[in-house]
Every structure is written in C-alpha cells, then in structure tokens.
mmCIF file of C-alpha atoms and ligand atoms in Angstrom:
data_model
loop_
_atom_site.group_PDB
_atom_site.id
_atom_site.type_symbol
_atom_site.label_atom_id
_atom_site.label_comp_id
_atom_site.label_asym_id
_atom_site.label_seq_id
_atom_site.Cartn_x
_atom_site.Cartn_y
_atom_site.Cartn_z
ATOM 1 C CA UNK A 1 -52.343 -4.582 60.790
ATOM 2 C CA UNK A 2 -51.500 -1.935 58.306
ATOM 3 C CA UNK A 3 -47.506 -2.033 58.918
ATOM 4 C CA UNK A 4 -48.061 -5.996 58.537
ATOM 5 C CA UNK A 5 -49.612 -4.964 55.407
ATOM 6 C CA UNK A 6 -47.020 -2.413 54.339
ATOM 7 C CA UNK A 7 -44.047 -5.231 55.609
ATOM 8 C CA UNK A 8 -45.619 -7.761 52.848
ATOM 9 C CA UNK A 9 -45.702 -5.525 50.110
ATOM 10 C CA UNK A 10 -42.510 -4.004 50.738
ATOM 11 C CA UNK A 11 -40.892 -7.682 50.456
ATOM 12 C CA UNK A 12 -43.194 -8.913 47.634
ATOM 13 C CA UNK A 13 -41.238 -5.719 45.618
ATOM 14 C CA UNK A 14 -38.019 -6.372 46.637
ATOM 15 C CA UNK A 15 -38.457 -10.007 45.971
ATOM 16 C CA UNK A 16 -39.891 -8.965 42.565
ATOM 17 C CA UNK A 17 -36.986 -6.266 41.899
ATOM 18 C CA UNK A 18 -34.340 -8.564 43.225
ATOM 19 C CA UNK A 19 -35.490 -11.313 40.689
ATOM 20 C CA UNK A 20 -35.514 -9.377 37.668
ATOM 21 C CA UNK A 21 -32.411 -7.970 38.868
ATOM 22 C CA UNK A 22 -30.572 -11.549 39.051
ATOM 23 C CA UNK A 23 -32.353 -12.928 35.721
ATOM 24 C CA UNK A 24 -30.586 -10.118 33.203
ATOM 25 C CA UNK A 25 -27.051 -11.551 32.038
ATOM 26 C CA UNK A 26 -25.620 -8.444 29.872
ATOM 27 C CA UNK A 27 -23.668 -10.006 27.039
ATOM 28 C CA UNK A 28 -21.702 -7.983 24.515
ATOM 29 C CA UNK A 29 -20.178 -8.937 21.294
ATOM 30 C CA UNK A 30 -16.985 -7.014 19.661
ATOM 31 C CA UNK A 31 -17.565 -7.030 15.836
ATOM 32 C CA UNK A 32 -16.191 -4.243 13.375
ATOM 33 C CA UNK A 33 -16.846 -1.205 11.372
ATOM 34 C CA UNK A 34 -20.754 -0.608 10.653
ATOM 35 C CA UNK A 35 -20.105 -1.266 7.114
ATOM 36 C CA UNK A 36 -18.602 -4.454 7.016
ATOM 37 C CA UNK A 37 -19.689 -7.833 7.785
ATOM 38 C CA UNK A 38 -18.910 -8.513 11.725
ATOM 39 C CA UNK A 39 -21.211 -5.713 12.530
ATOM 40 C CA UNK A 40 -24.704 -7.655 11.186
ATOM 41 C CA UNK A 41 -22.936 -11.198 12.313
ATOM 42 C CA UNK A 42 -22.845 -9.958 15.692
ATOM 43 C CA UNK A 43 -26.246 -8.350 15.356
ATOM 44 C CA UNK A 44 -27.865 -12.032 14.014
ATOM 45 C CA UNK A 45 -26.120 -13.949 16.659
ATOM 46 C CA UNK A 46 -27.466 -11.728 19.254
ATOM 47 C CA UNK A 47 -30.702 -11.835 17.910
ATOM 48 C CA UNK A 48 -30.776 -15.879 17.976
ATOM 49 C CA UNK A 49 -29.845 -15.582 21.514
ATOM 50 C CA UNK A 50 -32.025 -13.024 22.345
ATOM 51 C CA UNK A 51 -35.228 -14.765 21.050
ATOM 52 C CA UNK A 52 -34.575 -16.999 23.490
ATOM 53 C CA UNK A 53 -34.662 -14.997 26.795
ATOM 54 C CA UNK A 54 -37.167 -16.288 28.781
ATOM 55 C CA UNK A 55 -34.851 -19.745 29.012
ATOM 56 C CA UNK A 56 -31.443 -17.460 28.857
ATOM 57 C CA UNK A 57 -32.113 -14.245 30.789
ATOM 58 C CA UNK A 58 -29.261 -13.199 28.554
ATOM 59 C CA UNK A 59 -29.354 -9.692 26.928
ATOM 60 C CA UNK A 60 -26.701 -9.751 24.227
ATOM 61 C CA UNK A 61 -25.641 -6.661 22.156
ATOM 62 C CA UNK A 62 -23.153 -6.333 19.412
ATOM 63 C CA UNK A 63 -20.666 -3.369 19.606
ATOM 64 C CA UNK A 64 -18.909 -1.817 16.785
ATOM 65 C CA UNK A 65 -15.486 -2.013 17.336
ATOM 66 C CA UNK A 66 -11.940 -1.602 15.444
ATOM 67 C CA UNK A 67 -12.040 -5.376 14.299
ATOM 68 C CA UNK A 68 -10.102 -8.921 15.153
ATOM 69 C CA UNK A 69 -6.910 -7.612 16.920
ATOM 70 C CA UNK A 70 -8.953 -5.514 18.570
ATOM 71 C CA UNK A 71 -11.679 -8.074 19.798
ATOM 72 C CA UNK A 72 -9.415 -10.707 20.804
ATOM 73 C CA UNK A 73 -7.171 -8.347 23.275
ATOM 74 C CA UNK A 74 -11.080 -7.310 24.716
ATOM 75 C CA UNK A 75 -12.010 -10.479 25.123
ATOM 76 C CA UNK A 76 -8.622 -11.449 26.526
ATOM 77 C CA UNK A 77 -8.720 -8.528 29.103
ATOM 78 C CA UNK A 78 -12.372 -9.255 29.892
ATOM 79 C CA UNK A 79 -13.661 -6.016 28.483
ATOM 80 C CA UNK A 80 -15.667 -7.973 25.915
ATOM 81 C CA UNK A 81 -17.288 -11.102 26.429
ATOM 82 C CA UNK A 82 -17.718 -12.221 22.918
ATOM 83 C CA UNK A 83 -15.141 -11.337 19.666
ATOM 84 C CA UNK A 84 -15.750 -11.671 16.222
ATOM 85 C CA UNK A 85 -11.873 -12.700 14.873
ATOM 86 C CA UNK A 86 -10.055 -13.763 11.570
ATOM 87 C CA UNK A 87 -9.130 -17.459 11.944
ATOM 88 C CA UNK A 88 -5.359 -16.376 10.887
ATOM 89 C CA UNK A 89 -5.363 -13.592 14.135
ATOM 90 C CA UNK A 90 -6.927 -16.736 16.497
ATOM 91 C CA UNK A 91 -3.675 -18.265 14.958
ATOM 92 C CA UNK A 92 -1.575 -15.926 15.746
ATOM 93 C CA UNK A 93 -2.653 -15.078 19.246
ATOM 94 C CA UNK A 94 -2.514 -18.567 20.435
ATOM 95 C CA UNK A 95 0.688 -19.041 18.846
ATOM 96 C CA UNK A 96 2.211 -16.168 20.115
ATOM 97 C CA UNK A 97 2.651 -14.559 16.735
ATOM 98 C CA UNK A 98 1.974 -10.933 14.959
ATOM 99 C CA UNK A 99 0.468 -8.135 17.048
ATOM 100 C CA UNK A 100 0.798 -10.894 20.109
ATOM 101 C CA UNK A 101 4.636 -11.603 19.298
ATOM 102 C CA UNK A 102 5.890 -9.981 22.864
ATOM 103 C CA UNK A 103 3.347 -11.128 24.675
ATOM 104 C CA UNK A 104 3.609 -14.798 23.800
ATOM 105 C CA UNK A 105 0.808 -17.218 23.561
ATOM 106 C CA UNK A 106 -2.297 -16.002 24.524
ATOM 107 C CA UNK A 107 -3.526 -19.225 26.460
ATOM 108 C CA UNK A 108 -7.150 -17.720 28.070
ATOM 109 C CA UNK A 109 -8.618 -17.583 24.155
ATOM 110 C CA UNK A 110 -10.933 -19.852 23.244
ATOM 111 C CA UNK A 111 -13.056 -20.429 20.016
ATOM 112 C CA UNK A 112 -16.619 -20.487 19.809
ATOM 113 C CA UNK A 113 -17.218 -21.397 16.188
ATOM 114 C CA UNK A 114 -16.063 -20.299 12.702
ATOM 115 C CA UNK A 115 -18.452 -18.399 10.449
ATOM 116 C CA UNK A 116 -18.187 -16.869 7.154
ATOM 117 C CA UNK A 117 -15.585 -16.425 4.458
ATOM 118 C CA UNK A 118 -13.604 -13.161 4.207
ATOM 119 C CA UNK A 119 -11.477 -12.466 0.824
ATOM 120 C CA UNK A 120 -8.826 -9.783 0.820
ATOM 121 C CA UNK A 121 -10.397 -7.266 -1.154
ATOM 122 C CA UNK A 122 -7.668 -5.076 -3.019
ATOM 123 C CA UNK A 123 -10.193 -1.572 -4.472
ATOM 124 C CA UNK A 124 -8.635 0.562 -6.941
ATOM 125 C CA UNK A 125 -9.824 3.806 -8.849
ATOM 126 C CA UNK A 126 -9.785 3.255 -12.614
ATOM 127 C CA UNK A 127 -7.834 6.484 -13.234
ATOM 128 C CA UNK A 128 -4.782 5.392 -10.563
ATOM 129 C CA UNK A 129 -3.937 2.840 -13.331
ATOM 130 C CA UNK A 130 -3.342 0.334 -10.664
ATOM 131 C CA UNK A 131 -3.439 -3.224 -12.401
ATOM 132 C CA UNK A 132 -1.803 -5.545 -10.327
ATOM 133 C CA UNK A 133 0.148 -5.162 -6.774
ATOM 134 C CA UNK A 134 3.665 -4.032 -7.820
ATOM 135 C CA UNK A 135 1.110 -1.134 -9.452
ATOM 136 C CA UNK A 136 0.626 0.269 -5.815
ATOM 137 C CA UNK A 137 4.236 1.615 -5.438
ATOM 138 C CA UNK A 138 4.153 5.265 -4.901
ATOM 139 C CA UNK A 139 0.349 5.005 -5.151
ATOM 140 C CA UNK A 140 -1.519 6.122 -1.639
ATOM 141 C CA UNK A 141 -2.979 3.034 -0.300
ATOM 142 C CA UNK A 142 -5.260 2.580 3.016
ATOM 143 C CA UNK A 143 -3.367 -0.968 4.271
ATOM 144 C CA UNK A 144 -6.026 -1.107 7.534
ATOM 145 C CA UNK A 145 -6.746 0.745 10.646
ATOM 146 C CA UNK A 146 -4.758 -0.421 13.985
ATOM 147 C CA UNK A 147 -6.689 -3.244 15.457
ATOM 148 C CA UNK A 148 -8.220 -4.566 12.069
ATOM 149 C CA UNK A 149 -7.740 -7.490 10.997
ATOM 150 C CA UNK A 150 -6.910 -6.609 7.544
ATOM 151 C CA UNK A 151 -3.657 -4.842 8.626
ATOM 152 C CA UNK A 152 -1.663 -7.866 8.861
ATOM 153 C CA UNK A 153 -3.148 -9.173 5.644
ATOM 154 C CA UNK A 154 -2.273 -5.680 3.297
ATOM 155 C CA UNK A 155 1.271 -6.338 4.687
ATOM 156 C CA UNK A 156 1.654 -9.690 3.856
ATOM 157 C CA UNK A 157 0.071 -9.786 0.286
ATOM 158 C CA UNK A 158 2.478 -7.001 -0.471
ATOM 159 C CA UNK A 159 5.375 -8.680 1.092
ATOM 160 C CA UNK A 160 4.484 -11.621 -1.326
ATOM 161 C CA UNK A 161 5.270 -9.232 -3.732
ATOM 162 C CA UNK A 162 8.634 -7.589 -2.509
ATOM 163 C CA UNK A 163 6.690 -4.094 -2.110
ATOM 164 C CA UNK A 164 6.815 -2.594 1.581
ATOM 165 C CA UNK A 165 5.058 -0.006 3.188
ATOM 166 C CA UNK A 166 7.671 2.761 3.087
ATOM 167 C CA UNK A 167 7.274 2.099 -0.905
ATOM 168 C CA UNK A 168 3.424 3.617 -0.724
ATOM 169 C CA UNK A 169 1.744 6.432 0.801
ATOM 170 C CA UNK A 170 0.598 4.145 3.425
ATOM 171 C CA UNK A 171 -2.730 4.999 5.104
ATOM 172 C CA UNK A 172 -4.102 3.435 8.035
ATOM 173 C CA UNK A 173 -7.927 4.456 8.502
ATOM 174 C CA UNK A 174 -10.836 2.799 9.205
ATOM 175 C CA UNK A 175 -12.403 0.359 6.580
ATOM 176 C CA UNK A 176 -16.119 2.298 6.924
ATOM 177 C CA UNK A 177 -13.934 5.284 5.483
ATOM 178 C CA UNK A 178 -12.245 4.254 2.677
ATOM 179 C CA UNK A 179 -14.843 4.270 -0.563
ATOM 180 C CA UNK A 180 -15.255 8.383 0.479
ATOM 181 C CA UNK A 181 -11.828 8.922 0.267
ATOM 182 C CA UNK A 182 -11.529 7.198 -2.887
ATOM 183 C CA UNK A 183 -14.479 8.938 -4.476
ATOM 184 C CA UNK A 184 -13.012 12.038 -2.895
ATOM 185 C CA UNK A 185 -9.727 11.251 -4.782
ATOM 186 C CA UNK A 186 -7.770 11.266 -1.297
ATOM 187 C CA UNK A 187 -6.836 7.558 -1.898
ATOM 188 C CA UNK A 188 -5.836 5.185 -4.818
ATOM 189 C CA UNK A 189 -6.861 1.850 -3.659
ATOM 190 C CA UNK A 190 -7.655 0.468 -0.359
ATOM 191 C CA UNK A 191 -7.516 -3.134 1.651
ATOM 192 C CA UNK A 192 -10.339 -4.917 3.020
ATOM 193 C CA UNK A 193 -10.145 -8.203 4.400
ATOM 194 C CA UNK A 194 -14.008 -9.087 4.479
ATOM 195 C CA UNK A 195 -16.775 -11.153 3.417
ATOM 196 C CA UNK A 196 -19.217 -10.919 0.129
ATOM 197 C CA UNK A 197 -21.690 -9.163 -0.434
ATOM 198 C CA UNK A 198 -20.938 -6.285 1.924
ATOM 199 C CA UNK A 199 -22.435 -2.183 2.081
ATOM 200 C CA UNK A 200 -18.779 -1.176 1.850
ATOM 201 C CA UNK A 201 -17.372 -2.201 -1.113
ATOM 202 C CA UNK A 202 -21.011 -1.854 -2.596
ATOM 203 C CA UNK A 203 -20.381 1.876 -1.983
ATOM 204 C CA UNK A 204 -17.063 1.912 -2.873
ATOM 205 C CA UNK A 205 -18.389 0.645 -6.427
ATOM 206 C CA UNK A 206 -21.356 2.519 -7.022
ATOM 207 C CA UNK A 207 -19.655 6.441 -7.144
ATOM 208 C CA UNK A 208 -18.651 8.821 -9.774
ATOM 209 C CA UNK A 209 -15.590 7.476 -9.434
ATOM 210 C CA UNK A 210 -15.183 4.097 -11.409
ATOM 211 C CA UNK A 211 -13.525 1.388 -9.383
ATOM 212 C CA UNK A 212 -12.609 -2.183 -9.876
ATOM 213 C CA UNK A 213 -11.300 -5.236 -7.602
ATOM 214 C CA UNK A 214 -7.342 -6.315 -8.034
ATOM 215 C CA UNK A 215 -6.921 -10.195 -8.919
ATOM 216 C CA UNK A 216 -4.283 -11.142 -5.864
ATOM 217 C CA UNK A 217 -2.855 -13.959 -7.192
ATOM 218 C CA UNK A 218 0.338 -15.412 -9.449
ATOM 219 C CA UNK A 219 3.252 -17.156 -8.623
ATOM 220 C CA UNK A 220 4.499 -15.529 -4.909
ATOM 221 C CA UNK A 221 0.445 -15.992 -3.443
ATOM 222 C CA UNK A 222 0.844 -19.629 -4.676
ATOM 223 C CA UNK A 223 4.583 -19.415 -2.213
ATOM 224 C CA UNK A 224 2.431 -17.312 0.519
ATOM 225 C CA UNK A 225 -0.610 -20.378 0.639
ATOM 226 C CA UNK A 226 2.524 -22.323 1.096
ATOM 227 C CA UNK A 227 4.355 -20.615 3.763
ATOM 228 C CA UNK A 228 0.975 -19.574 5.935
ATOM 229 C CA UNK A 229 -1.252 -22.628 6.466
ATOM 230 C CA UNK A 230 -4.011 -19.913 7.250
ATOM 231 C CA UNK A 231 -4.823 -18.563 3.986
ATOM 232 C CA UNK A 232 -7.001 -20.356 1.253
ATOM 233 C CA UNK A 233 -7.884 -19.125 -2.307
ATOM 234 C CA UNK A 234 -10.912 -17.132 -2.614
ATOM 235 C CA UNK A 235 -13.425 -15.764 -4.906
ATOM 236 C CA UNK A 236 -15.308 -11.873 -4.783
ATOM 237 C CA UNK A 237 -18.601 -13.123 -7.251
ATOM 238 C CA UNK A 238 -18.930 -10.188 -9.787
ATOM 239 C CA UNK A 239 -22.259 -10.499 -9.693
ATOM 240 C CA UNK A 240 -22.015 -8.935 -6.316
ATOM 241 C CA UNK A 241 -20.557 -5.837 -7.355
ATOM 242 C CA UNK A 242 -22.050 -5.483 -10.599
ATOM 243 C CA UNK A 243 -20.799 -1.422 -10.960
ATOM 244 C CA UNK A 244 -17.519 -2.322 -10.930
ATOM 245 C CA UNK A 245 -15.537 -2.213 -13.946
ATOM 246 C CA UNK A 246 -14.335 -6.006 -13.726
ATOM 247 C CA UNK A 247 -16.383 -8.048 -15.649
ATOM 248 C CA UNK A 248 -15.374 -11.780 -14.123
ATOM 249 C CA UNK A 249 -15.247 -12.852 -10.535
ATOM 250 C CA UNK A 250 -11.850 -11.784 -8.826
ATOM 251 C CA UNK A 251 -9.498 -14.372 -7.408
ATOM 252 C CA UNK A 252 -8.140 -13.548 -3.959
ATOM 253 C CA UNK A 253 -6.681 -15.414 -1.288
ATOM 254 C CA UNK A 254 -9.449 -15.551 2.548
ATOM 255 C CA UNK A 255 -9.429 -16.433 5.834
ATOM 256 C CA UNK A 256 -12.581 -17.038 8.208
ATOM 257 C CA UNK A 257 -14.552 -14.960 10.763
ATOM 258 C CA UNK A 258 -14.725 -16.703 13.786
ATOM 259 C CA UNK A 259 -16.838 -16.338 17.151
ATOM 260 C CA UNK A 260 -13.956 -16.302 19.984
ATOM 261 C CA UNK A 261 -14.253 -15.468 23.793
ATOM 262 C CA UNK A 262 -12.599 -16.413 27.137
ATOM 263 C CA UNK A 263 -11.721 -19.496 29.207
ATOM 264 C CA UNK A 264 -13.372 -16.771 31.921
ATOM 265 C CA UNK A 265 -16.433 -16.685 30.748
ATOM 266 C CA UNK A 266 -19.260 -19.093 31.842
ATOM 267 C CA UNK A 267 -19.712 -22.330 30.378
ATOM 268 C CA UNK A 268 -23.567 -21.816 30.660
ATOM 269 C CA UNK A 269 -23.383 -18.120 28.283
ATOM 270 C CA UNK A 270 -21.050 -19.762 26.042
ATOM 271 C CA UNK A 271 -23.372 -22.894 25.698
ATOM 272 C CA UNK A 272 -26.564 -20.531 25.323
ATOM 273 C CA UNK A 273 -25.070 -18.974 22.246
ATOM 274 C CA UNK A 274 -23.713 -22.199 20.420
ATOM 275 C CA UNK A 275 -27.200 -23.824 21.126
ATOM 276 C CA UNK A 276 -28.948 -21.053 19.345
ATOM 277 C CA UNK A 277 -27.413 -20.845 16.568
ATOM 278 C CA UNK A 278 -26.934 -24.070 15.371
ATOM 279 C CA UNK A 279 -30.436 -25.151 16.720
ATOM 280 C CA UNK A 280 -32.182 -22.010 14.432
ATOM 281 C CA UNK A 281 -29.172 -22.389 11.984
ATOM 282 C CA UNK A 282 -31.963 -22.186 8.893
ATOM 283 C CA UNK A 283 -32.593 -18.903 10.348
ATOM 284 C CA UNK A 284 -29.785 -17.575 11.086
ATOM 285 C CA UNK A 285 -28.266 -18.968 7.041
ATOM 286 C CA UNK A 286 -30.843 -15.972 6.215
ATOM 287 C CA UNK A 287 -29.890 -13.193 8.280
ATOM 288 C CA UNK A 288 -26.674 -12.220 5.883
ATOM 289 C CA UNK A 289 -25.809 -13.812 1.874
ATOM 290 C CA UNK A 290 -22.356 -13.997 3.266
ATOM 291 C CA UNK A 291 -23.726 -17.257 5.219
ATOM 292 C CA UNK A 292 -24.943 -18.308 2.424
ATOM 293 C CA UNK A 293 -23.109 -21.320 1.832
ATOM 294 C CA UNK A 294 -22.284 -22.545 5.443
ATOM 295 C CA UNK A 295 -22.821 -25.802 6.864
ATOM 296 C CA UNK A 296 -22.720 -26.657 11.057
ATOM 297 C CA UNK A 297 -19.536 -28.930 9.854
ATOM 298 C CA UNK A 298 -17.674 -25.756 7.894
ATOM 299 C CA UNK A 299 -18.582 -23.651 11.217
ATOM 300 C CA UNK A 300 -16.212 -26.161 12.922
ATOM 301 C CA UNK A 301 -13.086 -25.721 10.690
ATOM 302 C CA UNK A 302 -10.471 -23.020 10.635
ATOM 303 C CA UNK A 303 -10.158 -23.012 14.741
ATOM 304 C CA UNK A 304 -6.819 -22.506 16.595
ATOM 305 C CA UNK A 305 -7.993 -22.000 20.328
ATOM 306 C CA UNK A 306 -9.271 -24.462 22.067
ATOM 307 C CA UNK A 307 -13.155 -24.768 21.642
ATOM 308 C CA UNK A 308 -14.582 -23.949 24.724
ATOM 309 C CA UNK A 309 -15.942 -26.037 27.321
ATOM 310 C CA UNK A 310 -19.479 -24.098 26.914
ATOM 311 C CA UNK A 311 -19.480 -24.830 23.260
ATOM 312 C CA UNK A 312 -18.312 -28.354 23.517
ATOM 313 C CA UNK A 313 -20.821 -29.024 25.682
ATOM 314 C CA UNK A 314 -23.283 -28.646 22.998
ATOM 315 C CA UNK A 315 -21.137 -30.102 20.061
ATOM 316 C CA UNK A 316 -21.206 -33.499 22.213
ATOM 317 C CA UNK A 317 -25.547 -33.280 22.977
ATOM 318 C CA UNK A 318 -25.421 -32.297 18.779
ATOM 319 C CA UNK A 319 -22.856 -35.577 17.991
ATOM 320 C CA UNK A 320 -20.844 -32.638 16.139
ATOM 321 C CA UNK A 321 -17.509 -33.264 17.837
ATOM 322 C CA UNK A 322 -16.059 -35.656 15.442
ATOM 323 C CA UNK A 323 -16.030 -32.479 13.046
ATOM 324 C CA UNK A 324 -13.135 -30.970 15.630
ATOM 325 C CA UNK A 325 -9.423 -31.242 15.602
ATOM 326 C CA UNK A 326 -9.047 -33.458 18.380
ATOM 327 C CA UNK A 327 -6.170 -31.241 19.735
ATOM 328 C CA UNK A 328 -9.059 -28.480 20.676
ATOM 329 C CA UNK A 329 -10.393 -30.562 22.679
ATOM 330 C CA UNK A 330 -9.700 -29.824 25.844
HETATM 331 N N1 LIG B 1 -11.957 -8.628 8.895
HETATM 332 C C1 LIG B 1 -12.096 -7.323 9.443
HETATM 333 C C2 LIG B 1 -11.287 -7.230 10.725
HETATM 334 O O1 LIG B 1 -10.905 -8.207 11.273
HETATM 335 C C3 LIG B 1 -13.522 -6.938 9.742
HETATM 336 C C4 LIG B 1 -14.467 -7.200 8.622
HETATM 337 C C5 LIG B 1 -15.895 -6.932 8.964
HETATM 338 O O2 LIG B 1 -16.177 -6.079 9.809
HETATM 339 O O3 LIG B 1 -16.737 -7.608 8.374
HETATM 340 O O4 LIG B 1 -11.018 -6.182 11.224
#
C-alpha cells in the first residue's frame, strides 16, 4: 500500500515538473546600448508579451547588444530569436548589400513590424567649432561601434559630403560611451543614429561641457534621399534637449527601428508577439515618447524582408494586410 502510495506521488511530481517544464518558451530580444532607444523597445515589447503568459507560456527578455548589424546576423544564426534593426540594414541584408555584401542576400530574415523613428544625430562640443560636416575634418569623431547601426549611416552622411574617414580621427566606440568622452574632452562630436527623446543624448547635453546638434542637410543630403530610397528627412524637437545650445529643432535625415527575426522561428512565438502589441497598442504608445506618434498602419511601412508567416497571420485576423507591400507577402 505505501509503495502504491509513494508510486502516485512520485508521478503526480513528475507530471507536475514535466508540465511546467514544457509550458516555459524562453524568448530573447537583441536591442542596443542601455542608453539608447532599442534597449526600453525591447523591454516594452517583452513586457506586452509577458503579461500575457498564462495563454503564451512565453518568457521573453530583451538583451543589450551592439545594435542592428549585430541583431540581424543573431537572429540569422539563430543565436537570437528576436532583433531590433534599422529598416535601411533589413535593406541591406536582404539585398545583399553593406556589412552583408559577401555574403549575398540574406533570404532566412524576416520582418516582424516597424517601430519608431531614428534621426542621425550629429553631437558636437561648442568649443570644437564644428558647424556643419566639412567642419569634422581633422576633428576626432566617434562614427559608431562595429555592429551598430549607425556605422553605415556616419559613413554615408560624410560621403554626401566628400569627407572620408581617413580625413578624421575616426573613433569607433560604443554609443552608451560617447557624451563621457565628450565631456571628458577625448572626442569632438559623435554619431548616433537613434530615436527622440533618448538618456544619451540627454546626457550628452546636460554637462559642463556645452554641446549642440549639427543640421545634416543642404544640397548633397537632398542627392543622398535621392540615391538611397531608405532615408527620409527628419526632425530632433529642441524641446527635447532643451540644454543644448541650438535654439530650433535640427533637421536630419532617419530611418526606422524595426522588429526582425527568422523564417526558423515558430509561427505561433512570432504570432504571440504581433498579437500583443497591436492588441494593447494604447499601452504600449505609453511605454516610450519615441512611440509617440505611431499608428498600427506606420508600424507596417519601411519593411524589406518578408513579413513573417507568424505575423501575417495576425495582420489577416486584424484586416491590416492591405497596409503591406504585396511583394512581402509571402
Ligand atoms: N540605431 C542603433 C543601432 O542600430 C541603436 C539605437 C538604439 O539603441 O536605440 O545600432
């Protein structure tokens, strides 16, 4: 009687432990520095999910990671399951283009959805004397760290220009670093390719050392809008970064975060976080200002990989699809 006993307990716990075992999905998103933007979009995205668990059993986390280039080749290898990208590196890597160049077109990535705006930020110190980009020559310059996704975009405003890199001191650190080197007087200026209001550039502008934002704009951006069909104009609001010595908004050119993953991963994951956050989208528009002006339409624009089959799933039960290029539908 008592081994009987012992028997049925033993199995109620494994059937208990084997349960809870099966129900936990581990989910991870790649985002960016801790002081930029990706870092608190993966964080609210994971949260929407999250809330959800009992339906999900998904556990997601967001990671803080060296940014787009670096997301998209961890998604791609299956490291990651989620990415936070710039739309103009989804371009690139399902073109074939850029960092992905020898490597050809990287057919597993797939798009999720498109989030908020990010401006190329150009920061100077007041004392460099830096007005305008031909100003950076000889000046010592953070362009972006390897794996950014701002790397690509220092290099091309300056192109624009005719500067190169072997004109500047050309740094390549991490974005979280950059306002203590400038206040330390290490660095001149620095690119960030980001969206508004963020902690960075709020530090960057709030030190002894007086900064302001460079206008990136004239006749060779209008050429560059023309020649990359992944760049828009852009605004940084100055009422974002009031300690700054501008005293208007800043024109700029932008691109678009975007949520990307793999063709690999499972339709029902991919579907659980598209679900979320356009079902609770009035709570997740308050989890960062930089969402501020997003609609579920404008969260379907600025994709290059085809949407995946998880997402689409939902964009057809939402009636949403008509707001995709038909070519992403796959
Ligand atoms: N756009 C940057 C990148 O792709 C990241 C910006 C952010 O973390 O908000 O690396």
């Amino acid at each position: 009687m008592k081994n009987i006993r012992f028997s049925l307990i033993l199995l109620l716990l494994v059937a208990i432990f084997s349960c809870a075992k099966k129900d936990v999905v581990f989910v991870t998103i790649g985002t960016g520095g801790v002081s930029g933007v990706y870092y608190p979009t993966g964080g609210a995205i994971s949260k929407m999910v999250n809330n959800n668990f009992k339906e999900y059993g998904i556990k997601a986390t967001a990671e803080s990671t060296a940014g787009s280039v670096y997301n998209i080749n961890s998604v791609l290898s299956g490291d990651l399951d989620f990415g936070i990208a710039q739309s103009d590196r989804q371009y690139q890597a399902v073109k074939g283009l850029s960092e992905w160049a020898e490597f050809g077109p990287q057919e597993k990535l797939r798009s999720v959805f498109s989030i908020h705006p990010e401006a190329i930020t150009l920061i100077v110190s007041d004392k460099s004397g830096i007005k305008t980009i031909e100003d950076l020559v000889g000046a010592r310059v953070n362009l972006g760290n390897p794996g950014s996704g701002q790397l690509q975009n220092s290099r091309d405003v300056l192109g624009a220009f005719g500067v190169s890199e072997d004109m500047l001191k050309s740094e390549y650190v991490k974005a979280v670093e950059a306002p203590g080197l400038v206040q330390d007087e290490l660095l001149d200026a620095f690119f960030y390719t980001v969206g508004h209001p963020n902690v960075n550039i709020k530090e960057a502008t709030s030190g002894r050392v007086k900064v302001h934002i460079v206008p990136i704009e004239g006749s060779p951006i209008e050429s560059l809008l023309e020649a990359l069909p992944y760049y828009d104009r852009a605004i940084i609001p100055h009422d974002y970064y009031e300690l700054s010595t501008n005293t208007e908004d800043v024109p700029t050119i932008g691109v678009k975060a975007t949520l990307v993953t793999s063709a690999d991963v499972f339709d029902d994951i991919v579907y659980a976080f598209t679900k979320e956050v356009f079902e609770n989208f009035d709570e997740f528009k308050t989890l960062h200002p930089a969402y501020g002006i997003l609609t579920k339409e404008s969260m379907l624009k600025g994709l290059s990989a085809p949407v995946h089959p998880g997402a689409l799933k939902y964009y057809k039960e939402a009636g949403l699809t008509e707001h995709i290029k038909p070519e992403l539908i796959k």
